[in-house]
Amino acid sequence: MLKIKWMALLLFSILILAGCGGKIKDSVNWEMEDFHFTNQNNEEVSLGDLKGDVWLADFVFTNCTTVCLPMMANMTQLQQELAQEGLDVRIVSFSVDPVVDTPEVLKSYAENYGADLSSWDLLTGYVPEKIDQFAYKNFKTVARKPEDSDQVVHGTDFFLVDREGVVRKFYNGLNPPTDEIKHDIEILLAEE
C-alpha cells in the first residue's frame, strides 16, 4: 500500500512539473498572413516556406544609424548561442527600407556582422507602404519612413514565431533576455 502511495505521489509530481515550464509565459498568439518576399540570395521566401520551423523575426534596415546596429549585433550573438546549444531556429529580418535594401545590400550588411546566412533570411522586395502595413497587422509594430528623412521609424523587438507561423512572444531587441528566449524556443521546439 505504501508503495502505491509513493507511486501515486511520484506520478502526481511528474504531472505537476510537466505542466510547469511547458507553456510560454505571456504568449500573444498573433496569426500571421502569408507573404512572398525576396531574400538576400534573390530567392522568394514565403510564410509557407517557414512553416515547420521555429523562427525569430525583427525589423531592420542597412542605412540605420541608431537601433539597428545593436539589434543586428544582438541577433547575431543570439544566433551563435542557439547554434552552440543545438537549437534549430531560423532568423528572418524584414527590411523596413526596401528601396535602399536590395538583396545584395542586405547580404553584405549581414556578412559584416558575421551572420550565418544558411539559417537567416533578410527580406525585401516590397514597397515601403507594404512593409508598414505588414509590420503593423502581423507584429503590432511600426515601420514607417518619414518623407523628409533617410531613417525609418520602426520597432526594436525580436519576435518568436512557432512552426505554424503564429507570433507567440516578443522581446526587447536592444537588450534581449537571452535565457528567456532560449527557454521559450525549447518549448516551441518540443511542441509537435
CSV table of C-alpha atoms in Angstrom, one decimal:
chain,number,residue,atom,x,y,z
A,1,MET,CA,0.0,0.0,0.0
A,2,LEU,CA,2.8,2.4,0.9
A,3,LYS,CA,4.4,1.6,-2.5
A,4,ILE,CA,1.2,2.5,-4.3
A,5,LYS,CA,1.0,5.8,-2.4
A,6,TRP,CA,4.7,6.7,-3.3
A,7,MET,CA,4.0,5.8,-7.0
A,8,ALA,CA,0.9,8.0,-7.0
A,9,LEU,CA,2.8,10.8,-5.4
A,10,LEU,CA,5.6,10.4,-7.9
A,11,LEU,CA,3.2,10.4,-10.8
A,12,PHE,CA,1.4,13.4,-9.5
A,13,SER,CA,4.7,15.3,-9.1
A,14,ILE,CA,5.7,14.4,-12.6
A,15,LEU,CA,2.4,15.8,-14.0
A,16,ILE,CA,2.8,19.0,-12.0
A,17,LEU,CA,6.3,19.5,-13.1
A,18,ALA,CA,5.4,18.7,-16.8
A,19,GLY,CA,2.7,21.4,-16.6
A,20,CYS,CA,5.2,24.0,-15.3
A,21,GLY,CA,7.5,25.4,-17.8
A,22,GLY,CA,5.7,23.8,-20.6
A,23,LYS,CA,3.9,26.9,-21.8
A,24,ILE,CA,5.3,30.2,-22.9
A,25,LYS,CA,4.6,32.9,-20.3
A,26,ASP,CA,2.7,35.9,-21.7
A,27,SER,CA,2.1,34.3,-25.1
A,28,VAL,CA,0.5,36.7,-27.6
A,29,ASN,CA,-0.7,34.2,-30.3
A,30,TRP,CA,-0.9,36.6,-33.3
A,31,GLU,CA,-1.9,34.9,-36.5
A,32,MET,CA,0.2,35.9,-39.5
A,33,GLU,CA,-0.9,36.5,-43.1
A,34,ASP,CA,1.0,34.8,-45.9
A,35,PHE,CA,3.8,36.8,-47.6
A,36,HIS,CA,6.1,36.3,-50.6
A,37,PHE,CA,9.2,38.4,-50.3
A,38,THR,CA,12.8,38.2,-51.6
A,39,ASN,CA,15.8,37.3,-49.5
A,40,GLN,CA,19.5,38.2,-49.7
A,41,ASN,CA,20.1,35.5,-52.3
A,42,ASN,CA,17.3,36.9,-54.6
A,43,GLU,CA,15.1,33.9,-53.7
A,44,GLU,CA,11.5,34.1,-52.8
A,45,VAL,CA,10.6,33.3,-49.2
A,46,SER,CA,7.0,32.9,-48.0
A,47,LEU,CA,5.3,32.1,-44.8
A,48,GLY,CA,4.7,28.6,-46.3
A,49,ASP,CA,8.5,28.2,-46.7
A,50,LEU,CA,8.9,28.8,-42.9
A,51,LYS,CA,6.1,26.5,-41.8
A,52,GLY,CA,7.5,23.7,-39.7
A,53,ASP,CA,10.3,25.9,-38.4
A,54,VAL,CA,10.6,27.9,-35.2
A,55,TRP,CA,12.0,31.4,-36.1
A,56,LEU,CA,12.9,34.7,-34.7
A,57,ALA,CA,12.0,37.9,-36.6
A,58,ASP,CA,12.9,41.5,-36.5
A,59,PHE,CA,12.7,44.7,-38.5
A,60,VAL,CA,15.9,46.5,-39.5
A,61,PHE,CA,17.5,48.5,-42.3
A,62,THR,CA,21.0,48.8,-43.6
A,63,ASN,CA,21.2,52.6,-43.6
A,64,CYS,CA,20.1,52.8,-39.9
A,65,THR,CA,22.4,55.0,-37.7
A,66,THR,CA,20.8,54.1,-34.3
A,67,VAL,CA,18.9,51.0,-33.1
A,68,CYS,CA,19.7,48.5,-35.9
A,69,LEU,CA,23.4,48.4,-35.0
A,70,PRO,CA,22.9,46.8,-31.6
A,71,MET,CA,19.9,44.8,-32.8
A,72,MET,CA,21.9,43.1,-35.5
A,73,ALA,CA,24.8,42.5,-33.1
A,74,ASN,CA,22.4,41.0,-30.6
A,75,MET,CA,20.6,38.8,-33.1
A,76,THR,CA,24.0,37.6,-34.5
A,77,GLN,CA,25.2,36.8,-31.0
A,78,LEU,CA,21.9,35.0,-30.2
A,79,GLN,CA,22.1,33.0,-33.5
A,80,GLN,CA,25.6,31.8,-32.4
A,81,GLU,CA,24.4,30.8,-28.9
A,82,LEU,CA,21.4,29.0,-30.3
A,83,ALA,CA,23.6,27.1,-32.7
A,84,GLN,CA,26.1,26.2,-29.9
A,85,GLU,CA,23.2,24.8,-27.9
A,86,GLY,CA,21.9,22.8,-30.8
A,87,LEU,CA,18.6,24.8,-31.0
A,88,ASP,CA,17.5,24.7,-34.7
A,89,VAL,CA,16.0,28.1,-35.2
A,90,ARG,CA,15.7,30.3,-38.3
A,91,ILE,CA,16.0,34.1,-38.3
A,92,VAL,CA,14.0,36.4,-40.5
A,93,SER,CA,14.8,40.1,-40.8
A,94,PHE,CA,12.4,42.3,-42.6
A,95,SER,CA,13.9,45.4,-44.2
A,96,VAL,CA,11.9,48.5,-43.4
A,97,ASP,CA,13.7,50.4,-46.2
A,98,PRO,CA,13.2,48.1,-49.2
A,99,VAL,CA,14.0,50.9,-51.7
A,100,VAL,CA,17.6,51.0,-50.4
A,101,ASP,CA,17.9,47.4,-49.2
A,102,THR,CA,18.4,45.3,-52.3
A,103,PRO,CA,19.2,41.6,-51.8
A,104,GLU,CA,22.9,42.4,-52.5
A,105,VAL,CA,23.0,45.2,-49.9
A,106,LEU,CA,21.3,43.0,-47.3
A,107,LYS,CA,23.7,40.2,-47.9
A,108,SER,CA,26.7,42.4,-47.5
A,109,TYR,CA,25.2,44.0,-44.4
A,110,ALA,CA,24.6,40.7,-42.7
A,111,GLU,CA,28.0,39.3,-43.6
A,112,ASN,CA,29.6,42.3,-41.9
A,113,TYR,CA,28.0,41.2,-38.7
A,114,GLY,CA,29.2,37.6,-39.1
A,115,ALA,CA,25.6,36.3,-39.5
A,116,ASP,CA,25.2,32.7,-40.6
A,117,LEU,CA,23.1,33.1,-43.7
A,118,SER,CA,22.4,29.4,-44.1
A,119,SER,CA,19.6,29.9,-41.5
A,120,TRP,CA,19.0,33.7,-41.7
A,121,ASP,CA,16.8,35.4,-44.4
A,122,LEU,CA,16.9,39.1,-44.8
A,123,LEU,CA,13.8,40.1,-46.7
A,124,THR,CA,13.0,42.9,-49.2
A,125,GLY,CA,11.2,43.2,-52.5
A,126,TYR,CA,8.1,45.2,-51.5
A,127,VAL,CA,7.1,48.9,-51.3
A,128,PRO,CA,7.6,50.8,-48.1
A,129,GLU,CA,3.8,51.1,-47.6
A,130,LYS,CA,3.5,47.3,-47.8
A,131,ILE,CA,6.1,46.6,-45.0
A,132,ASP,CA,4.5,49.3,-42.8
A,133,GLN,CA,1.1,47.6,-43.1
A,134,PHE,CA,2.6,44.1,-42.8
A,135,ALA,CA,4.5,45.0,-39.7
A,136,TYR,CA,1.5,46.6,-38.0
A,137,LYS,CA,-1.0,43.9,-38.9
A,138,ASN,CA,1.1,40.9,-38.1
A,139,PHE,CA,3.6,42.1,-35.5
A,140,LYS,CA,1.8,45.0,-34.0
A,141,THR,CA,4.8,47.2,-34.6
A,142,VAL,CA,5.5,50.3,-36.7
A,143,ALA,CA,7.8,50.5,-39.8
A,144,ARG,CA,7.3,54.0,-41.3
A,145,LYS,CA,9.7,56.1,-43.2
A,146,PRO,CA,9.0,59.9,-42.9
A,147,GLU,CA,9.1,61.7,-46.2
A,148,ASP,CA,11.8,64.1,-45.1
A,149,SER,CA,14.2,61.6,-43.7
A,150,ASP,CA,16.5,58.7,-44.8
A,151,GLN,CA,15.8,57.0,-41.5
A,152,VAL,CA,12.9,54.7,-40.8
A,153,VAL,CA,10.8,54.7,-37.6
A,154,HIS,CA,10.4,51.1,-36.5
A,155,GLY,CA,10.1,48.8,-33.6
A,156,THR,CA,13.0,47.2,-31.9
A,157,ASP,CA,11.5,43.9,-30.7
A,158,PHE,CA,12.6,40.4,-31.6
A,159,PHE,CA,9.5,38.2,-32.3
A,160,LEU,CA,9.3,34.4,-31.7
A,161,VAL,CA,7.2,32.6,-34.3
A,162,ASP,CA,6.1,29.0,-33.9
A,163,ARG,CA,6.0,26.2,-36.5
A,164,GLU,CA,2.5,27.2,-37.7
A,165,GLY,CA,3.5,30.8,-38.4
A,166,VAL,CA,1.9,32.3,-35.2
A,167,VAL,CA,3.8,35.0,-33.3
A,168,ARG,CA,4.0,33.7,-29.8
A,169,LYS,CA,6.0,36.3,-28.0
A,170,PHE,CA,8.2,39.4,-28.4
A,171,TYR,CA,11.3,40.6,-26.6
A,172,ASN,CA,13.4,43.7,-26.3
A,173,GLY,CA,15.9,43.5,-29.2
A,174,LEU,CA,18.1,46.2,-27.7
A,175,ASN,CA,18.6,44.2,-24.5
A,176,PRO,CA,17.3,40.7,-25.3
A,177,PRO,CA,16.6,38.4,-22.4
A,178,THR,CA,18.7,35.6,-23.9
A,179,ASP,CA,17.9,32.9,-21.3
A,180,GLU,CA,14.2,33.5,-21.6
A,181,ILE,CA,14.3,33.4,-25.4
A,182,LYS,CA,16.2,30.1,-25.3
A,183,HIS,CA,13.7,28.7,-22.8
A,184,ASP,CA,10.8,29.7,-25.0
A,185,ILE,CA,12.4,28.3,-28.1
A,186,GLU,CA,13.0,25.0,-26.3
A,187,ILE,CA,9.2,24.9,-25.5
A,188,LEU,CA,8.3,25.6,-29.2
A,189,LEU,CA,10.8,23.0,-30.5
A,190,ALA,CA,9.3,20.4,-28.2
A,191,GLU,CA,5.8,21.1,-29.5
A,192,GLU,CA,4.5,18.7,-32.2
